[in-house]
Amino acid sequence: HRTHSCILTLLLCLFGLAAGCSSEPVVEALPALIVINDQEITKADFLIEFEQSLQKDQQLSSIEREELQRSFLVQLIDRELIHGEARRLNIALTEADVEAALQSYRQDYPGSTFEEMLAERGLTLEAWREELKESLIMEKLLEQAVYSRVSVSDEEVAAYFKANRDQFDRPEQVRARQIVVADEAEGQEVLGILRQERSFAEVAAEYSLSPDAEQGGDLGFFSRGEMPPEFDAIVFDLPVKRLSDLVKSEYGYHIFLVEEKRKAKRLNKKEASGEIRAILEGRKKEEVYLAWLQDMRARAVISVDWAQLEKNERK
């Protein structure tokens, strides 16, 4: 390709079609930094992606930058191998799939925090959407081509339960909702609204400053010691479906509602089987993924021009 390019440039100069050919020196393009099968990545493209992977204004020493670049380079190679396999297997998504996933992710960022996340990473919404699309394609590929091989037998569940019996001792737990406001006066106002039999979840979504407001203030199930001590002192003694008084903490003023209580108990094998299957499936998925990735690496033709990268690092 390089020989063909040089001949074409010479012909253009000879026929007067390349402006400045007679006086401008010919600058030979650098070879690709990374070549993965037939896919080439230049150093410029690599550095752009690397910088986008860092947090905004992240300060790094030269040694830290070098280590991160090398780690990112390996991740980039693995990513390209997975992309290539997705193309080979014709893994695709509809725009509706991508849009649904985008809206789901946005729900995890209340207020303007989603836009703030994009700004911190120096990304536009469209660039982030492309990242999300790539991630979804990878997930779909793994589910179809890799994880479909994973299964957990009843015998494996029983063996895990027998070997890890104490893991399934459950302490007392409560499931509670909260509303957090900035000051006592607003807290008393919200308590008054709740006592008019307004839905706690609706009021939490409207007034609470806590990130769980979008889930109606739902804190899920928790046991003693998992939450701040101010929480434990109230919710474990609070009757189910009864409002707490205002509770002051370093985060503001809280109102709690206990949805459900679970007594301390030891789970039997049937009760623990779902959790055990999830644990074992997670382990097996990691094992088959690493084996699959190692096989792709072994079959691929990969080259890295380390001299280019080291030159950049020394600068």
CSV table of C-alpha atoms in Angstrom, one decimal, residues 90-298:
chain,number,residue,atom,x,y,z
A,90,ASN,CA,-23.3,-10.9,12.8
A,91,ILE,CA,-24.2,-9.8,16.3
A,92,ALA,CA,-26.4,-6.7,16.0
A,93,LEU,CA,-28.8,-4.5,17.9
A,94,THR,CA,-31.8,-2.5,17.0
A,95,GLU,CA,-32.0,1.2,17.8
A,96,ALA,CA,-34.9,0.5,20.1
A,97,ASP,CA,-32.6,-1.8,22.1
A,98,VAL,CA,-30.0,0.9,22.5
A,99,GLU,CA,-32.5,3.6,23.4
A,100,ALA,CA,-34.1,1.4,26.0
A,101,ALA,CA,-30.7,0.7,27.6
A,102,LEU,CA,-29.8,4.4,27.5
A,103,GLN,CA,-33.0,5.4,29.3
A,104,SER,CA,-32.3,2.7,31.9
A,105,TYR,CA,-28.8,4.0,32.6
A,106,ARG,CA,-30.0,7.5,32.8
A,107,GLN,CA,-32.4,6.6,35.7
A,108,ASP,CA,-29.3,5.8,37.8
A,109,TYR,CA,-28.2,9.5,37.5
A,110,PRO,CA,-30.7,11.8,39.2
A,111,GLY,CA,-31.1,15.4,38.2
A,112,SER,CA,-28.2,16.7,36.0
A,113,THR,CA,-25.6,14.1,37.2
A,114,PHE,CA,-25.8,12.3,33.9
A,115,GLU,CA,-24.7,15.4,32.0
A,116,GLU,CA,-22.0,16.0,34.7
A,117,MET,CA,-20.7,12.5,34.2
A,118,LEU,CA,-20.4,13.1,30.4
A,119,ALA,CA,-18.6,16.4,31.0
A,120,GLU,CA,-16.1,14.8,33.4
A,121,ARG,CA,-15.2,12.3,30.7
A,122,GLY,CA,-15.2,14.8,27.9
A,123,LEU,CA,-17.8,12.9,26.0
A,124,THR,CA,-20.8,14.0,24.0
A,125,LEU,CA,-24.1,12.2,24.4
A,126,GLU,CA,-23.6,10.6,20.9
A,127,ALA,CA,-20.1,9.4,21.8
A,128,TRP,CA,-21.4,7.9,25.0
A,129,ARG,CA,-24.3,6.3,23.1
A,130,GLU,CA,-21.8,4.6,20.8
A,131,GLU,CA,-19.9,3.3,23.8
A,132,LEU,CA,-23.1,1.9,25.2
A,133,LYS,CA,-23.9,0.3,21.9
A,134,GLU,CA,-20.5,-1.4,21.8
A,135,SER,CA,-21.0,-2.6,25.4
A,136,LEU,CA,-24.4,-4.1,24.6
A,137,ILE,CA,-23.1,-5.9,21.5
A,138,MET,CA,-20.3,-7.4,23.6
A,139,GLU,CA,-22.9,-8.6,26.2
A,140,LYS,CA,-25.1,-10.1,23.5
A,141,LEU,CA,-22.1,-11.9,22.0
A,142,LEU,CA,-21.0,-13.3,25.3
A,143,GLU,CA,-24.5,-14.5,26.2
A,144,GLN,CA,-24.8,-16.3,22.8
A,145,ALA,CA,-21.3,-17.6,22.2
A,146,VAL,CA,-19.8,-18.1,25.6
A,147,TYR,CA,-22.1,-18.1,28.6
A,148,SER,CA,-24.6,-20.4,26.9
A,149,ARG,CA,-22.2,-23.2,27.7
A,150,VAL,CA,-22.5,-22.6,31.5
A,151,SER,CA,-24.7,-24.8,33.6
A,152,VAL,CA,-24.9,-25.6,37.3
A,153,SER,CA,-26.1,-29.0,38.5
A,154,ASP,CA,-28.1,-29.8,41.6
A,155,GLU,CA,-25.1,-31.8,42.9
A,156,GLU,CA,-22.9,-28.7,42.7
A,157,VAL,CA,-25.4,-26.7,44.6
A,158,ALA,CA,-25.6,-29.3,47.3
A,159,ALA,CA,-21.9,-29.6,47.6
A,160,TYR,CA,-21.5,-25.8,47.9
A,161,PHE,CA,-24.2,-25.6,50.5
A,162,LYS,CA,-22.6,-28.3,52.6
A,163,ALA,CA,-19.1,-26.7,52.4
A,164,ASN,CA,-20.4,-23.2,53.2
A,165,ARG,CA,-23.2,-23.8,55.7
A,166,ASP,CA,-22.4,-20.8,57.9
A,167,GLN,CA,-22.6,-18.5,54.9
A,168,PHE,CA,-26.4,-18.9,55.0
A,169,ASP,CA,-27.0,-17.7,58.6
A,170,ARG,CA,-29.1,-14.6,58.1
A,171,PRO,CA,-29.2,-11.9,60.8
A,172,GLU,CA,-32.3,-9.9,61.5
A,173,GLN,CA,-33.1,-7.6,58.6
A,174,VAL,CA,-35.5,-4.8,57.7
A,175,ARG,CA,-36.6,-3.3,54.5
A,176,ALA,CA,-37.1,0.5,54.9
A,177,ARG,CA,-37.8,3.6,52.9
A,178,GLN,CA,-36.4,7.1,53.7
A,179,ILE,CA,-36.9,10.7,52.9
A,180,VAL,CA,-34.0,13.1,53.5
A,181,VAL,CA,-34.4,16.9,53.7
A,182,ALA,CA,-32.0,19.7,54.4
A,183,ASP,CA,-33.5,21.2,57.6
A,184,GLU,CA,-35.9,20.5,60.4
A,185,ALA,CA,-38.6,22.9,59.3
A,186,GLU,CA,-38.9,21.2,55.9
A,187,GLY,CA,-38.9,17.8,57.7
A,188,GLN,CA,-41.9,18.7,59.8
A,189,GLU,CA,-43.7,19.9,56.7
A,190,VAL,CA,-43.0,16.6,54.9
A,191,LEU,CA,-44.2,14.7,58.0
A,192,GLY,CA,-47.4,16.6,57.8
A,193,ILE,CA,-47.9,15.7,54.2
A,194,LEU,CA,-47.2,12.0,54.9
A,195,ARG,CA,-49.8,12.0,57.8
A,196,GLN,CA,-52.4,13.0,55.3
A,197,GLU,CA,-51.9,9.4,53.9
A,198,ARG,CA,-50.0,10.4,50.9
A,199,SER,CA,-47.9,7.6,49.4
A,200,PHE,CA,-44.4,7.5,51.0
A,201,ALA,CA,-42.8,6.6,47.7
A,202,GLU,CA,-44.5,9.5,45.9
A,203,VAL,CA,-43.5,12.0,48.6
A,204,ALA,CA,-39.9,10.7,48.6
A,205,ALA,CA,-39.6,11.1,44.8
A,206,GLU,CA,-40.9,14.7,45.2
A,207,TYR,CA,-39.0,15.9,48.3
A,208,SER,CA,-36.1,13.6,49.2
A,209,LEU,CA,-32.5,14.7,48.5
A,210,SER,CA,-31.2,11.2,48.7
A,211,PRO,CA,-30.1,9.3,45.4
A,212,ASP,CA,-32.7,6.6,46.3
A,213,ALA,CA,-35.5,9.2,45.8
A,214,GLU,CA,-36.2,7.9,42.3
A,215,GLN,CA,-36.9,4.4,43.8
A,216,GLY,CA,-39.3,6.0,46.3
A,217,GLY,CA,-36.7,6.1,49.0
A,218,ASP,CA,-36.3,2.3,49.0
A,219,LEU,CA,-33.2,1.2,50.9
A,220,GLY,CA,-33.8,-2.5,50.4
A,221,PHE,CA,-33.2,-5.1,53.1
A,222,PHE,CA,-30.3,-4.5,55.4
A,223,SER,CA,-29.1,-5.8,58.8
A,224,ARG,CA,-27.6,-4.0,61.8
A,225,GLY,CA,-24.2,-2.4,61.1
A,226,GLU,CA,-24.8,-1.9,57.3
A,227,MET,CA,-26.3,1.6,57.7
A,228,PRO,CA,-25.3,4.6,59.9
A,229,PRO,CA,-26.0,3.9,63.6
A,230,GLU,CA,-28.7,6.6,63.6
A,231,PHE,CA,-30.6,4.4,61.1
A,232,ASP,CA,-30.3,1.2,63.2
A,233,ALA,CA,-31.4,3.0,66.4
A,234,ILE,CA,-34.7,3.7,64.8
A,235,VAL,CA,-35.7,1.2,62.1
A,236,PHE,CA,-35.1,-2.0,64.0
A,237,ASP,CA,-37.6,-0.9,66.8
A,238,LEU,CA,-40.0,0.9,64.5
A,239,PRO,CA,-43.3,-1.1,63.8
A,240,VAL,CA,-44.0,-2.1,60.2
A,241,LYS,CA,-45.9,0.7,58.3
A,242,ARG,CA,-45.4,3.3,61.0
A,243,LEU,CA,-43.7,6.6,60.3
A,244,SER,CA,-40.6,7.6,62.3
A,245,ASP,CA,-40.1,11.0,63.8
A,246,LEU,CA,-37.4,13.2,62.3
A,247,VAL,CA,-34.0,11.6,62.7
A,248,LYS,CA,-30.9,13.9,62.4
A,249,SER,CA,-27.7,12.7,60.9
A,250,GLU,CA,-24.7,14.2,59.1
A,251,TYR,CA,-26.7,13.9,55.8
A,252,GLY,CA,-29.7,16.0,57.0
A,253,TYR,CA,-33.1,15.1,58.5
A,254,HIS,CA,-34.6,11.7,57.8
A,255,ILE,CA,-38.0,10.2,57.9
A,256,PHE,CA,-38.2,6.4,57.8
A,257,LEU,CA,-41.0,3.9,57.0
A,258,VAL,CA,-40.3,0.2,57.6
A,259,GLU,CA,-41.9,-1.9,54.9
A,260,GLU,CA,-41.0,-5.4,56.1
A,261,LYS,CA,-39.0,-7.3,58.8
A,262,ARG,CA,-37.2,-10.6,58.6
A,263,LYS,CA,-36.2,-12.5,61.7
A,264,ALA,CA,-32.8,-14.0,62.1
A,265,LYS,CA,-32.7,-17.5,60.6
A,266,ARG,CA,-30.5,-20.2,59.1
A,267,LEU,CA,-31.5,-20.8,55.4
A,268,ASN,CA,-32.0,-24.3,54.3
A,269,LYS,CA,-30.7,-25.7,51.0
A,270,LYS,CA,-33.9,-24.9,49.1
A,271,GLU,CA,-34.0,-21.3,50.4
A,272,ALA,CA,-30.3,-20.8,49.6
A,273,SER,CA,-30.2,-22.6,46.2
A,274,GLY,CA,-31.0,-19.5,44.1
A,275,GLU,CA,-28.1,-17.6,45.7
A,276,ILE,CA,-25.8,-20.5,45.3
A,277,ARG,CA,-26.6,-21.0,41.6
A,278,ALA,CA,-25.9,-17.3,41.0
A,279,ILE,CA,-22.5,-17.6,42.8
A,280,LEU,CA,-21.5,-20.8,40.9
A,281,GLU,CA,-22.7,-19.4,37.5
A,282,GLY,CA,-20.7,-16.2,38.1
A,283,ARG,CA,-17.5,-18.2,38.7
A,284,LYS,CA,-18.1,-20.5,35.7
A,285,LYS,CA,-18.9,-17.5,33.4
A,286,GLU,CA,-15.6,-15.9,34.4
A,287,GLU,CA,-13.7,-19.1,33.8
A,288,VAL,CA,-15.2,-19.8,30.3
A,289,TYR,CA,-14.8,-16.1,29.3
A,290,LEU,CA,-11.1,-16.1,30.2
A,291,ALA,CA,-10.6,-19.4,28.3
A,292,TRP,CA,-12.5,-18.1,25.3
A,293,LEU,CA,-10.6,-14.8,25.3
A,294,GLN,CA,-7.2,-16.7,25.6
A,295,ASP,CA,-8.2,-18.9,22.6
A,296,MET,CA,-9.0,-15.8,20.5
A,297,ARG,CA,-5.7,-14.2,21.5
A,298,ALA,CA,-3.9,-17.4,20.5
